[in-house]
mmCIF file of C-alpha atoms in Angstrom:
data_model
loop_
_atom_site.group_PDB
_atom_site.id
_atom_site.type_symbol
_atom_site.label_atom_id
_atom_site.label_comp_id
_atom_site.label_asym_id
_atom_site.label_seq_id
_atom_site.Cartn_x
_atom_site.Cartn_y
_atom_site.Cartn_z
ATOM 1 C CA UNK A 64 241.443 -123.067 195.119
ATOM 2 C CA UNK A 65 240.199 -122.857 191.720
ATOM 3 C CA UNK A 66 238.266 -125.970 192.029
ATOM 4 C CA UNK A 67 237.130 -124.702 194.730
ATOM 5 C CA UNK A 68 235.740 -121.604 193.529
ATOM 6 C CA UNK A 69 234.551 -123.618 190.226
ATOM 7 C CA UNK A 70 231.806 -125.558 192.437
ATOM 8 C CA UNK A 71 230.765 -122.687 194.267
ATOM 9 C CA UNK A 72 229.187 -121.182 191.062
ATOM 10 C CA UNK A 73 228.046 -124.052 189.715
ATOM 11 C CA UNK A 74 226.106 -124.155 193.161
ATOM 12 C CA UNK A 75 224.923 -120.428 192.418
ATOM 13 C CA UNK A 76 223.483 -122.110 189.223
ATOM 14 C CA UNK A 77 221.075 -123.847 190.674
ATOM 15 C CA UNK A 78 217.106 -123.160 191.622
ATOM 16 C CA UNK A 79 215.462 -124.576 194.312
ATOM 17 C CA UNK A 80 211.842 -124.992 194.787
ATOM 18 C CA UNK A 81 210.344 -123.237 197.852
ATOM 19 C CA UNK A 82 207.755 -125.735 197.917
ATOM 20 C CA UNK A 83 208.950 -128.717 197.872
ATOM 21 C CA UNK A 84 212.709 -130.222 197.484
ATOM 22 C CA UNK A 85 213.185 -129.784 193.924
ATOM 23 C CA UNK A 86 216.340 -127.836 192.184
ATOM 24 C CA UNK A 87 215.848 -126.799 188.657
ATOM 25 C CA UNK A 88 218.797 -125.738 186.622
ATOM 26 C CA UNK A 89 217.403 -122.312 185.607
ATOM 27 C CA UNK A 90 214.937 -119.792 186.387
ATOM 28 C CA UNK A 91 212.572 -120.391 183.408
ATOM 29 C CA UNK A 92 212.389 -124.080 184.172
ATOM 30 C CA UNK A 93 211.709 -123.152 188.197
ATOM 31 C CA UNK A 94 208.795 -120.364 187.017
ATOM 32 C CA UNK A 95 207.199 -123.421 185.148
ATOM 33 C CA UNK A 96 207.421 -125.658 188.216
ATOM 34 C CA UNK A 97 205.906 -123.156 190.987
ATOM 35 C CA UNK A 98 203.042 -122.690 188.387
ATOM 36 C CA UNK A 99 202.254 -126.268 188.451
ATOM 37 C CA UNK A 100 201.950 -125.605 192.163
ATOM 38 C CA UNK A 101 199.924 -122.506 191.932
ATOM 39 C CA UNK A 102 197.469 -124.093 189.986
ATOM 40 C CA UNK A 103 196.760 -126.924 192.812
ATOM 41 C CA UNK A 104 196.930 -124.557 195.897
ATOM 42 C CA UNK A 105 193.591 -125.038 197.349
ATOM 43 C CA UNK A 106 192.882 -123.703 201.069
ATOM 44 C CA UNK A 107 191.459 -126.557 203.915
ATOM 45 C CA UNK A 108 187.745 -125.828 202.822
ATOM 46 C CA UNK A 109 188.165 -126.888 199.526
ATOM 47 C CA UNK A 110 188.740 -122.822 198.132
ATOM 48 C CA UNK A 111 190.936 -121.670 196.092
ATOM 49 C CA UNK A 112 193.563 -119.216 197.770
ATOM 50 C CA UNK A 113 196.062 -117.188 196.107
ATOM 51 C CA UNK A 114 198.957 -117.173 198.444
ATOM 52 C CA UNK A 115 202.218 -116.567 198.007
ATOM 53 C CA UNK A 116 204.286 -119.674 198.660
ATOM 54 C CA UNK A 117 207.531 -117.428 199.866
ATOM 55 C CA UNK A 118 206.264 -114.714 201.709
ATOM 56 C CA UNK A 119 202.276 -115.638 202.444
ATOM 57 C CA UNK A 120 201.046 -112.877 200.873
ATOM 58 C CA UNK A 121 197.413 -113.310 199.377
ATOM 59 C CA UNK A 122 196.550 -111.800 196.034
ATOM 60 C CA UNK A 123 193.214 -111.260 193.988
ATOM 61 C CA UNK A 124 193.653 -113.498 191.704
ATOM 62 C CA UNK A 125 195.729 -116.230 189.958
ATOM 63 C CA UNK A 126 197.863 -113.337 187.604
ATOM 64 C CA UNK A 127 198.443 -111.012 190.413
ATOM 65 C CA UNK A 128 200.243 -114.375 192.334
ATOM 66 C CA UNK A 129 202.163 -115.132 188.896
ATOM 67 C CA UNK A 130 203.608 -111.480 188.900
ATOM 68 C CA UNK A 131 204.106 -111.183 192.258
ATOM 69 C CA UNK A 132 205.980 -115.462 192.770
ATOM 70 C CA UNK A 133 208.039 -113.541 189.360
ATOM 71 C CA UNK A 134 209.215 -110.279 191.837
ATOM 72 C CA UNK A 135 210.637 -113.093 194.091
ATOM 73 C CA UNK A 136 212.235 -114.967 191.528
ATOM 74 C CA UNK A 137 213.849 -111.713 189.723
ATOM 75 C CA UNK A 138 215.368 -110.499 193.114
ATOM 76 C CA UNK A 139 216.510 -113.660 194.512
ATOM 77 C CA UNK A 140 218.948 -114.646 191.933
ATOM 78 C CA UNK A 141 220.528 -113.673 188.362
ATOM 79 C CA UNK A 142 219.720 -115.298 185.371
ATOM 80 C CA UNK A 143 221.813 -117.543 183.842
ATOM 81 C CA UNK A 144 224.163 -115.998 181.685
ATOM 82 C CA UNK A 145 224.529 -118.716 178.698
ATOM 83 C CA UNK A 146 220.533 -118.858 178.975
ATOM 84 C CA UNK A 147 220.101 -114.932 178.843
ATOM 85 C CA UNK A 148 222.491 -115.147 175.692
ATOM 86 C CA UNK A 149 220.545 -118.146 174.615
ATOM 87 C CA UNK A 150 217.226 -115.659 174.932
ATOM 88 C CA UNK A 151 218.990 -112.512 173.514
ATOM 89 C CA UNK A 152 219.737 -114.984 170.183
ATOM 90 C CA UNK A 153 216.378 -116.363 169.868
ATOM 91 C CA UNK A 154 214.642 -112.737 169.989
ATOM 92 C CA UNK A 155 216.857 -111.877 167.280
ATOM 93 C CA UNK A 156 216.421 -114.848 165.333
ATOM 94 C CA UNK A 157 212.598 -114.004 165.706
ATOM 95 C CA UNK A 158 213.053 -110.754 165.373
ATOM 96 C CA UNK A 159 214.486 -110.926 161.932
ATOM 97 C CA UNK A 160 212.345 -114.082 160.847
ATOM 98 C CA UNK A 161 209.267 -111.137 161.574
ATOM 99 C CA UNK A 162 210.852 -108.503 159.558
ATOM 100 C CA UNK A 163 211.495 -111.265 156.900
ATOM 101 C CA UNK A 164 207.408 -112.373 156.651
ATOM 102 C CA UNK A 165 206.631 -108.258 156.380
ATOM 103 C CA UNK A 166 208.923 -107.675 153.591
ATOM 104 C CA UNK A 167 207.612 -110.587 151.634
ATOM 105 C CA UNK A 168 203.690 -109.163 152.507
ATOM 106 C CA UNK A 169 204.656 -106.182 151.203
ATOM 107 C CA UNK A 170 206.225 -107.864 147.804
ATOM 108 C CA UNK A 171 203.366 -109.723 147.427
ATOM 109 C CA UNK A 172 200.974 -106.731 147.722
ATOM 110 C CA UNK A 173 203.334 -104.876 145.528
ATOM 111 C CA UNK A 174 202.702 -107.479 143.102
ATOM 112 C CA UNK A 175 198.836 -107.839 143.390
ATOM 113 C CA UNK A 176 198.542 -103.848 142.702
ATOM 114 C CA UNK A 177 200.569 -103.920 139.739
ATOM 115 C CA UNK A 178 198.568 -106.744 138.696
ATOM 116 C CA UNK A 179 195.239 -105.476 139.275
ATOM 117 C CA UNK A 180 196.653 -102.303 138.006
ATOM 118 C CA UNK A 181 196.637 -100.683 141.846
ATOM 119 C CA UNK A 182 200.059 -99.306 141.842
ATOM 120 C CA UNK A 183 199.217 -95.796 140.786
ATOM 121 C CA UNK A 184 201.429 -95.921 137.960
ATOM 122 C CA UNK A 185 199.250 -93.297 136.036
ATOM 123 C CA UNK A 186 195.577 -93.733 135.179
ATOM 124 C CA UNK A 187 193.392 -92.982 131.911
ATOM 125 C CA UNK A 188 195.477 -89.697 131.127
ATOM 126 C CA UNK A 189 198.961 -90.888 131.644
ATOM 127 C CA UNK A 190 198.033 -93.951 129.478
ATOM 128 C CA UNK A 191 196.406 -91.630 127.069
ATOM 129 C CA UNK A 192 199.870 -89.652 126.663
ATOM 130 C CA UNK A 193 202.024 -92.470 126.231
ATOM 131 C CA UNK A 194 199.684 -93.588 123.181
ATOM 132 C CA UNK A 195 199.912 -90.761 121.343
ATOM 133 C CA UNK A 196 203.745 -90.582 121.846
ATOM 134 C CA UNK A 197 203.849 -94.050 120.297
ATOM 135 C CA UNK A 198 201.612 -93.094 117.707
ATOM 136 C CA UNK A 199 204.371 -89.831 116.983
ATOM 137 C CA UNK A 200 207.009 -92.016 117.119
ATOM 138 C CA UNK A 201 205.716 -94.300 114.114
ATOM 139 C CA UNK A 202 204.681 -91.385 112.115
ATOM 140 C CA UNK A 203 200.912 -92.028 112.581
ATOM 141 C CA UNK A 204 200.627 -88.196 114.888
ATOM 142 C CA UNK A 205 202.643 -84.954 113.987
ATOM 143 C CA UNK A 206 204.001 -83.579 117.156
ATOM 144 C CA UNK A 207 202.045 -80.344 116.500
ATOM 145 C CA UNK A 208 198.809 -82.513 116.611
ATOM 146 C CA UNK A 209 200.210 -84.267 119.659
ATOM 147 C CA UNK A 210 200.020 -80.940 121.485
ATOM 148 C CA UNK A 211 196.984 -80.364 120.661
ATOM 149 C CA UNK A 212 195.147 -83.199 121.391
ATOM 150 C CA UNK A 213 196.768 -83.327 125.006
ATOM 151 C CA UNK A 214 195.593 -79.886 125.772
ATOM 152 C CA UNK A 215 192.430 -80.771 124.248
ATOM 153 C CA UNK A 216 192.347 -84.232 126.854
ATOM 154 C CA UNK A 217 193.546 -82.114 129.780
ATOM 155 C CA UNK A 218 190.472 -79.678 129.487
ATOM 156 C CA UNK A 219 187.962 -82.123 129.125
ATOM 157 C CA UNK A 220 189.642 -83.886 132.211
ATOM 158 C CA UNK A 221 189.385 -80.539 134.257
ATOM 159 C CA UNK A 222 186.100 -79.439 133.084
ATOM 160 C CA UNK A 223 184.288 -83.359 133.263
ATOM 161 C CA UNK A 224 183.131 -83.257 130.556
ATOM 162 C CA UNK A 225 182.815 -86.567 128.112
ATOM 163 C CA UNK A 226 184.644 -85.166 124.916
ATOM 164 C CA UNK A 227 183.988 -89.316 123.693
ATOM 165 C CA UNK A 228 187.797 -89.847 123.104
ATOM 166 C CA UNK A 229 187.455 -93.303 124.371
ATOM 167 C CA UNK A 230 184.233 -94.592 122.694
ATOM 168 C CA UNK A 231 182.583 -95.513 119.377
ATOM 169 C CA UNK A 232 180.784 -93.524 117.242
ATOM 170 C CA UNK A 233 177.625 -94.394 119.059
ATOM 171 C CA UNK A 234 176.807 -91.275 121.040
ATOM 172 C CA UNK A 235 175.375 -93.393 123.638
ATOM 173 C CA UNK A 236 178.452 -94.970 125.213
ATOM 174 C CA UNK A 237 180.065 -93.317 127.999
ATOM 175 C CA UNK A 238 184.226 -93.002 127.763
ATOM 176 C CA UNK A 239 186.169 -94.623 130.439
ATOM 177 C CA UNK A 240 186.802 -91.747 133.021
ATOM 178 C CA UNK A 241 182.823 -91.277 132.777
ATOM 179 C CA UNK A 242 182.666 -95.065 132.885
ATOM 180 C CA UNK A 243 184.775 -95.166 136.060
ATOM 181 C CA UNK A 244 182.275 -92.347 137.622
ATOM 182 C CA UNK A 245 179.690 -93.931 136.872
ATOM 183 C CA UNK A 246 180.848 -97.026 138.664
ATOM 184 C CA UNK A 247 181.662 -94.777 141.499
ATOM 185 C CA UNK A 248 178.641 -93.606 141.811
ATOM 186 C CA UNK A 249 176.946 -96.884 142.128
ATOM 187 C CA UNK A 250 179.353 -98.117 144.759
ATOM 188 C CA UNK A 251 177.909 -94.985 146.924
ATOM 189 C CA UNK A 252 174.170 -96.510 146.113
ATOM 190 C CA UNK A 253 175.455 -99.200 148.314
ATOM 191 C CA UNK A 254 176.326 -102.123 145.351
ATOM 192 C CA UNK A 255 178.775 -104.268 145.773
ATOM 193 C CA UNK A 256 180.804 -102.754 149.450
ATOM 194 C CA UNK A 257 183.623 -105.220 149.464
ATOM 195 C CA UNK A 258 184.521 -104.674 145.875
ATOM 196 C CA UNK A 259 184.658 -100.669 146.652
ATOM 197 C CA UNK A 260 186.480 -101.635 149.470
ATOM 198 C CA UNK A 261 189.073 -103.337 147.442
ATOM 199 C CA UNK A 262 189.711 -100.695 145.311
ATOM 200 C CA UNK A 263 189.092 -97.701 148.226
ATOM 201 C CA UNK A 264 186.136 -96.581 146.689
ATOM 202 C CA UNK A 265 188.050 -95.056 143.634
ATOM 203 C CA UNK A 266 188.946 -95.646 140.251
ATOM 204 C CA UNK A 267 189.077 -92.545 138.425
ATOM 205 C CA UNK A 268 192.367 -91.904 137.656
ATOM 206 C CA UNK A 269 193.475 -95.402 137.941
ATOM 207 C CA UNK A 270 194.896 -98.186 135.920
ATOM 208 C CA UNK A 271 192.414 -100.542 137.687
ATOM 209 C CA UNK A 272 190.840 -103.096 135.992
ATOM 210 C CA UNK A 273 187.551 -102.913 135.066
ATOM 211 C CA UNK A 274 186.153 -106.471 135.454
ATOM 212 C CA UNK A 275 182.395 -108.654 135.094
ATOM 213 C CA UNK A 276 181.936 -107.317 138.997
ATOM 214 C CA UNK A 277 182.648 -103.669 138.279
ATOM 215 C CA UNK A 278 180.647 -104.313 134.883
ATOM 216 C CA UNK A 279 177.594 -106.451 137.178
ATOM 217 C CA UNK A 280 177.277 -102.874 139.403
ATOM 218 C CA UNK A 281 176.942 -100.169 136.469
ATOM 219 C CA UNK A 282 174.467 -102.515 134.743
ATOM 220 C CA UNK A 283 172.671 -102.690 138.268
ATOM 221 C CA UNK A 284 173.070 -99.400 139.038
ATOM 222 C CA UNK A 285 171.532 -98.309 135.525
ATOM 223 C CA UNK A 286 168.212 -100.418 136.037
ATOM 224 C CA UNK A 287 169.565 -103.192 134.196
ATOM 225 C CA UNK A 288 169.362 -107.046 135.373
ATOM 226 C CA UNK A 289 172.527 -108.849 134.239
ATOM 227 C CA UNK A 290 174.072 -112.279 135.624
ATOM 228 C CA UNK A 291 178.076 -113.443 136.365
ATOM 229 C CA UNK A 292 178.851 -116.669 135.180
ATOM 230 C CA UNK A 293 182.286 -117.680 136.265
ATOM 231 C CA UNK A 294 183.902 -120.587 134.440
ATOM 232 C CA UNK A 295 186.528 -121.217 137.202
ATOM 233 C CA UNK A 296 188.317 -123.903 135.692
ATOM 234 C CA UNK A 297 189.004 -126.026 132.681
ATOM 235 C CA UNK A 298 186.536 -128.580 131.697
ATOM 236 C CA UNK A 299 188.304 -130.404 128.326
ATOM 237 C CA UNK A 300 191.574 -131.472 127.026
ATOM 238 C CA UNK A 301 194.292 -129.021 127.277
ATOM 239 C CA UNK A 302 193.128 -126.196 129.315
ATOM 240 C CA UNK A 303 190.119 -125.594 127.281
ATOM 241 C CA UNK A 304 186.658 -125.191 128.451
ATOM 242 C CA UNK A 305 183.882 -126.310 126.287
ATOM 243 C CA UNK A 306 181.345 -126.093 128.540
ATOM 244 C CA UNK A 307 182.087 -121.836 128.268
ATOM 245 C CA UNK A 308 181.135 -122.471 124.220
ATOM 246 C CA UNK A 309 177.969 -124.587 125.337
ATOM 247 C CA UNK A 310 176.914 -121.966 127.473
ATOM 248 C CA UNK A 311 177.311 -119.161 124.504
ATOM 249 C CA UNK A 312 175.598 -121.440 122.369
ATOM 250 C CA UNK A 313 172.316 -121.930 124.483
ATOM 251 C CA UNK A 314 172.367 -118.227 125.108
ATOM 252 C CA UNK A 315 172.269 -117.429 121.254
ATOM 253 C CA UNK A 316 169.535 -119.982 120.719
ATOM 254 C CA UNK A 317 167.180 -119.287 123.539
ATOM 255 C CA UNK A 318 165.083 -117.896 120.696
ATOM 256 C CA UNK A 319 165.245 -121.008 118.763
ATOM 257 C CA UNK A 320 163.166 -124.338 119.106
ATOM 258 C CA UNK A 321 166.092 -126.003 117.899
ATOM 259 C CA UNK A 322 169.335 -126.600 119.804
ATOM 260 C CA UNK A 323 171.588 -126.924 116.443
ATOM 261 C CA UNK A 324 172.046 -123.631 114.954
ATOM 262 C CA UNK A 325 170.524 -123.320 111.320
ATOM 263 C CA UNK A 326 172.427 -123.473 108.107
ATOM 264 C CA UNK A 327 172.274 -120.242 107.495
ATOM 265 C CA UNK A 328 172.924 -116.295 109.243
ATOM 266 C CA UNK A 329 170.640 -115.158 112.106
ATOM 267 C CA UNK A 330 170.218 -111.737 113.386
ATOM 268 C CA UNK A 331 168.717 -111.651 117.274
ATOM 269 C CA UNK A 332 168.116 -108.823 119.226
ATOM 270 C CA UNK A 333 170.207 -110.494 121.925
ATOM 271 C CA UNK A 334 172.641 -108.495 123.975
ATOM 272 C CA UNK A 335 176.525 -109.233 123.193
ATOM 273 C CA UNK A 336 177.965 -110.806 126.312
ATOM 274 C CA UNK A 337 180.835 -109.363 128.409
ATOM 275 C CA UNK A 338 183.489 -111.915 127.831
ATOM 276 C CA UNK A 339 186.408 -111.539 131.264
ATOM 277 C CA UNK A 340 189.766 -113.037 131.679
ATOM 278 C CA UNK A 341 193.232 -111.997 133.635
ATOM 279 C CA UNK A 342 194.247 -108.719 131.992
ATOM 280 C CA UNK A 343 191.630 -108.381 129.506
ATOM 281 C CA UNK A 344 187.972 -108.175 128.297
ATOM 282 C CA UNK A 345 185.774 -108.708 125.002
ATOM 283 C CA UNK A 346 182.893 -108.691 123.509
ATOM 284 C CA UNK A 347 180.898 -112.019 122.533
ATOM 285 C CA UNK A 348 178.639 -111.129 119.474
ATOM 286 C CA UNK A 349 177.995 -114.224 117.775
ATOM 287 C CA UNK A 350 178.605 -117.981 117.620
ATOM 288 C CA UNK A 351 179.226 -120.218 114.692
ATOM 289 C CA UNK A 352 178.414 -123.533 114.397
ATOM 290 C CA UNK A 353 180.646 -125.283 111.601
ATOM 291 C CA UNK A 354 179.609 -128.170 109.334
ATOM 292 C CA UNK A 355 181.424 -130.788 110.918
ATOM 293 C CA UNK A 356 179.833 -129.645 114.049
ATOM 294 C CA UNK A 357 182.951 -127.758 115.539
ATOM 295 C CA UNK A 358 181.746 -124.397 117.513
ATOM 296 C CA UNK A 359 183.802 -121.442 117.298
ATOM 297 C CA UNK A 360 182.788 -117.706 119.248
ATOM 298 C CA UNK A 361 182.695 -113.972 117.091
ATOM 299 C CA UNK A 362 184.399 -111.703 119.454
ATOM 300 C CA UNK A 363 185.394 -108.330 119.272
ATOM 301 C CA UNK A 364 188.366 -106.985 120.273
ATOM 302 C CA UNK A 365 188.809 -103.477 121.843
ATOM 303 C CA UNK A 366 192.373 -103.577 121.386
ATOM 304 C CA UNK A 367 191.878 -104.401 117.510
ATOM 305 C CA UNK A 368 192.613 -101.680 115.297
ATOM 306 C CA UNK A 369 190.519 -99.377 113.307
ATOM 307 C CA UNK A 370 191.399 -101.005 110.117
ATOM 308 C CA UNK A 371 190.261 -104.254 111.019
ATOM 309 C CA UNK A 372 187.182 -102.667 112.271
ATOM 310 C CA UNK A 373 186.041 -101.092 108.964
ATOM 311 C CA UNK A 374 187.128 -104.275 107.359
ATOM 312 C CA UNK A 375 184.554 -105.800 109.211
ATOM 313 C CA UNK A 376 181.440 -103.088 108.091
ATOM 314 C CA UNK A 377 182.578 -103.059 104.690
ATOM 315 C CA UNK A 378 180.602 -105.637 102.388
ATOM 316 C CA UNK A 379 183.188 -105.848 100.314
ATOM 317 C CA UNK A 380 186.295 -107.056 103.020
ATOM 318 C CA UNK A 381 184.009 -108.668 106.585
ATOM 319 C CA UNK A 382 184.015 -112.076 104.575
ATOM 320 C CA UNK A 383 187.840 -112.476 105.452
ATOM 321 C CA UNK A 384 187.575 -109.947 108.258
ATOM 322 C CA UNK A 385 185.394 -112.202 110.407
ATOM 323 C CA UNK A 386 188.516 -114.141 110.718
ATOM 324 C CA UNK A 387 190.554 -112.086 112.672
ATOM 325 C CA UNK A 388 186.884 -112.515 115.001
ATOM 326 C CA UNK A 389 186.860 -116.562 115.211
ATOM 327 C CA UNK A 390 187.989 -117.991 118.759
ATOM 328 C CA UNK A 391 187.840 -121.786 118.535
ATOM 329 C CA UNK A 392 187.923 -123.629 122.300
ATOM 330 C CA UNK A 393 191.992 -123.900 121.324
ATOM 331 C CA UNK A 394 192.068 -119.937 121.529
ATOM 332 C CA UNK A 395 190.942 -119.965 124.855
ATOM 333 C CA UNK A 396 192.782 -121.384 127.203
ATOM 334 C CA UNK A 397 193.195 -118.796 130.245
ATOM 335 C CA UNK A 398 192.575 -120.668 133.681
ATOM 336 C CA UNK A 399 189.120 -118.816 134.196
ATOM 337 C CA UNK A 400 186.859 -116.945 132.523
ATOM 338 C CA UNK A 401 183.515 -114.796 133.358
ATOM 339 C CA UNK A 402 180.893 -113.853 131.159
ATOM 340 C CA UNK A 403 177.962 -111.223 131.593
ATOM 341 C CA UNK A 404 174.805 -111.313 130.467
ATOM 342 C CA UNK A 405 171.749 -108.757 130.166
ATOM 343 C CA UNK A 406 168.723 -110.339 131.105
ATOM 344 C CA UNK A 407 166.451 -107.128 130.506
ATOM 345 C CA UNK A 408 165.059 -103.965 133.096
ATOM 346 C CA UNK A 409 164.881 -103.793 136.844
ATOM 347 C CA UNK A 410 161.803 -102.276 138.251
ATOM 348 C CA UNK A 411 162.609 -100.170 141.135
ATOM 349 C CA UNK A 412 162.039 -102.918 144.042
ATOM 350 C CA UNK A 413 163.793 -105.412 142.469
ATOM 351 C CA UNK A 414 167.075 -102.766 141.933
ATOM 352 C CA UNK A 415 166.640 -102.440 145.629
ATOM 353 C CA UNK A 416 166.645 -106.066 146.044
ATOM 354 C CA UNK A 417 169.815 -106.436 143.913
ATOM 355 C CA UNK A 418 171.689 -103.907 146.204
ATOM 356 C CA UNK A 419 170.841 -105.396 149.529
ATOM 357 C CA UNK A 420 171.884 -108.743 147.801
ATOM 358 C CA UNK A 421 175.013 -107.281 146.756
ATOM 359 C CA UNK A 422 177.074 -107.387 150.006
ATOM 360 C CA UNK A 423 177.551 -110.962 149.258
ATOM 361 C CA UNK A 424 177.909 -110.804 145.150
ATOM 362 C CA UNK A 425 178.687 -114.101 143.736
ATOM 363 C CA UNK A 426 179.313 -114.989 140.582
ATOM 364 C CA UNK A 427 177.250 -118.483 139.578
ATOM 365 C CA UNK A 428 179.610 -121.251 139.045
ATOM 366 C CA UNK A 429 179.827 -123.928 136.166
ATOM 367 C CA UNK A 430 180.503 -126.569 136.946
#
């Protein structure tokens, strides 16, 4: 009896074809067999028809038949059981593999904003605070003063105006929240929509980095012509890239008929050049040439202290000073660099022409 019973459903197990004399072992495999018929069923003229094979009904079209052929197949006999757990597994395996592939998209973006300094962890006045408390901690600020100058931050913050706690004594640079406007402002000129689009059209208030794109658009947006020239890889021994320190070099003597620097100090009117890598940014404002025909860059350092700085305007101390300012191709050795350049004024048609060909900005590559 048992035997018995143990053929009968195995005989329940099976799928017959209701076109021709096939049985398949499953409903999934017999769905994918009456398709292969449905896709041949062609009426005595040559037409194709889209009949029903069990009941001769005829539908619109070839997904009306599919869903309709799949009514039959539903209602004329239960699935499988080991294949419905077999299905029920693999939608959870799925399942989870999905949720897997989002978490690490969101790690990864996680990552990128912290990077890129996205990950609104405090902007210009939180970082403001926390260098004064350092500076109270060592000794260098009296908490009294401390006070003080943070009430004196929060009401230029409130009031926008530039109280110049970020810049040099040269009345003519902007701080960085004004520098971050300003930026702003040219991204709603129309300059450079992807990159506003990567930082949601807003920086005040941000850690972002300001980079040689950012820097490209306020130039731009002032009236200025500037180039990007992105040194994307190394091009010597050990991660260096001499062909960055060739480039400075022609730049500093353009005005010179001479491609070897002379033996002796010249003073150009030539722009310093905006000097980018991961994390950071400097100032190029010279170029030495040495004796035994080594090159070396004179950059300044906004993270360099005030000491150093008057070290380097005092007669007395910017022989040794210029030290701390030497960069040799060994000092450089990020994976890419970009440098900016002024190239002079933009009249008002070609500023136009520089916004328009802004929605594809692209730095110029070397090599």
């Amino acid at each position: 009896m048992h035997e018995v019973d143990s053929e009968h459903s195995k005989a329940e197990l099976l799928f017959p074809c209701p076109l021709c004399s096939l049985v398949c072992s499953s409903p999934v495999i017999l769905q994918e067999h009456v398709e292969l018929h449905l896709q041949g069923h062609l009426s005595d003229q040559g037409e194709r028809r889209f009949e029903c094979p069990m009941c001769s009904t005829v539908c619109s079209d070839s997904f009306s038949l599919q869903e309709h052929v799949e009514l039959h197949l539903n209602q004329s006999s239960d699935p499988d059981p080991d294949l419905k757990l077999a299905l029920q597994l693999q939608q959870k395996e799925e399942l989870r593999r999905q949720q897997e592939e989002v978490q690490q998209e969101e790690e990864e973006f996680k990552k990128l904003q912290r990077q890129f300094g996205l990950a609104g962890e405090g902007g210009y006045r939180r970082q403001t605070e926390r260098s004064m408390e350092k500076a109270v901690a060592q000794g260098l600020l009296t908490p009294a003063d401390f006070h003080w100058k943070r009430a004196e931050m929060m009401e230029s913050l409130a009031s926008g105006v530039d109280d110049g706690a970020t810049r040099s004594q040269d009345k003519v640079v902007p701080c960085i929240p004004r520098i971050q406007s300003m930026i702003e402002e040219a991204w709603k000129e129309g300059l450079d929509p992807q990159g506003a689009s990567h930082f949601n059209q807003r920086l005040q208030g941000t850690r972002a980095w300001i980079g040689a794109t950012e820097i490209y658009v306020l130039l731009t947006s002032l009236g200025i012509s500037s180039r990007i020239i992105d040194f994307h890889k190394p091009t010597g021994t050990a991660d260096t890239h001499p062909l960055l320190f060739d480039w400075v070099k022609q730049y500093f003597c353009q005005t010179s008929r001479s491609s070897r620097l002379p033996n002796k100090i010249i003073q150009t009117g030539l722009p310093p050049l905006y000097l980018q890598h991961q994390g950071h940014s400097r100032s190029v404002v010279g170029f030495e040439q040495k004796k035994n025909g080594s090159f070396c860059l004179l950059l300044l350092d906004p993270g360099s202290s005030m000491s150093d700085i008057r070290k380097l305007l005092s007669r007395d101390t910017w022989t040794t000073a210029v030290r701390l300012i030497r960069k040799f191709p060994r000092n450089l050795k990020h994976r890419q660099y970009q440098l900016v350049s002024v190239q002079g004024v933009l009249s008002a048609e070609d500023k136009q022409i520089k916004i328009l060909s802004s929605s594809t900005l692209r730095a110029e590559r070397i090599p």
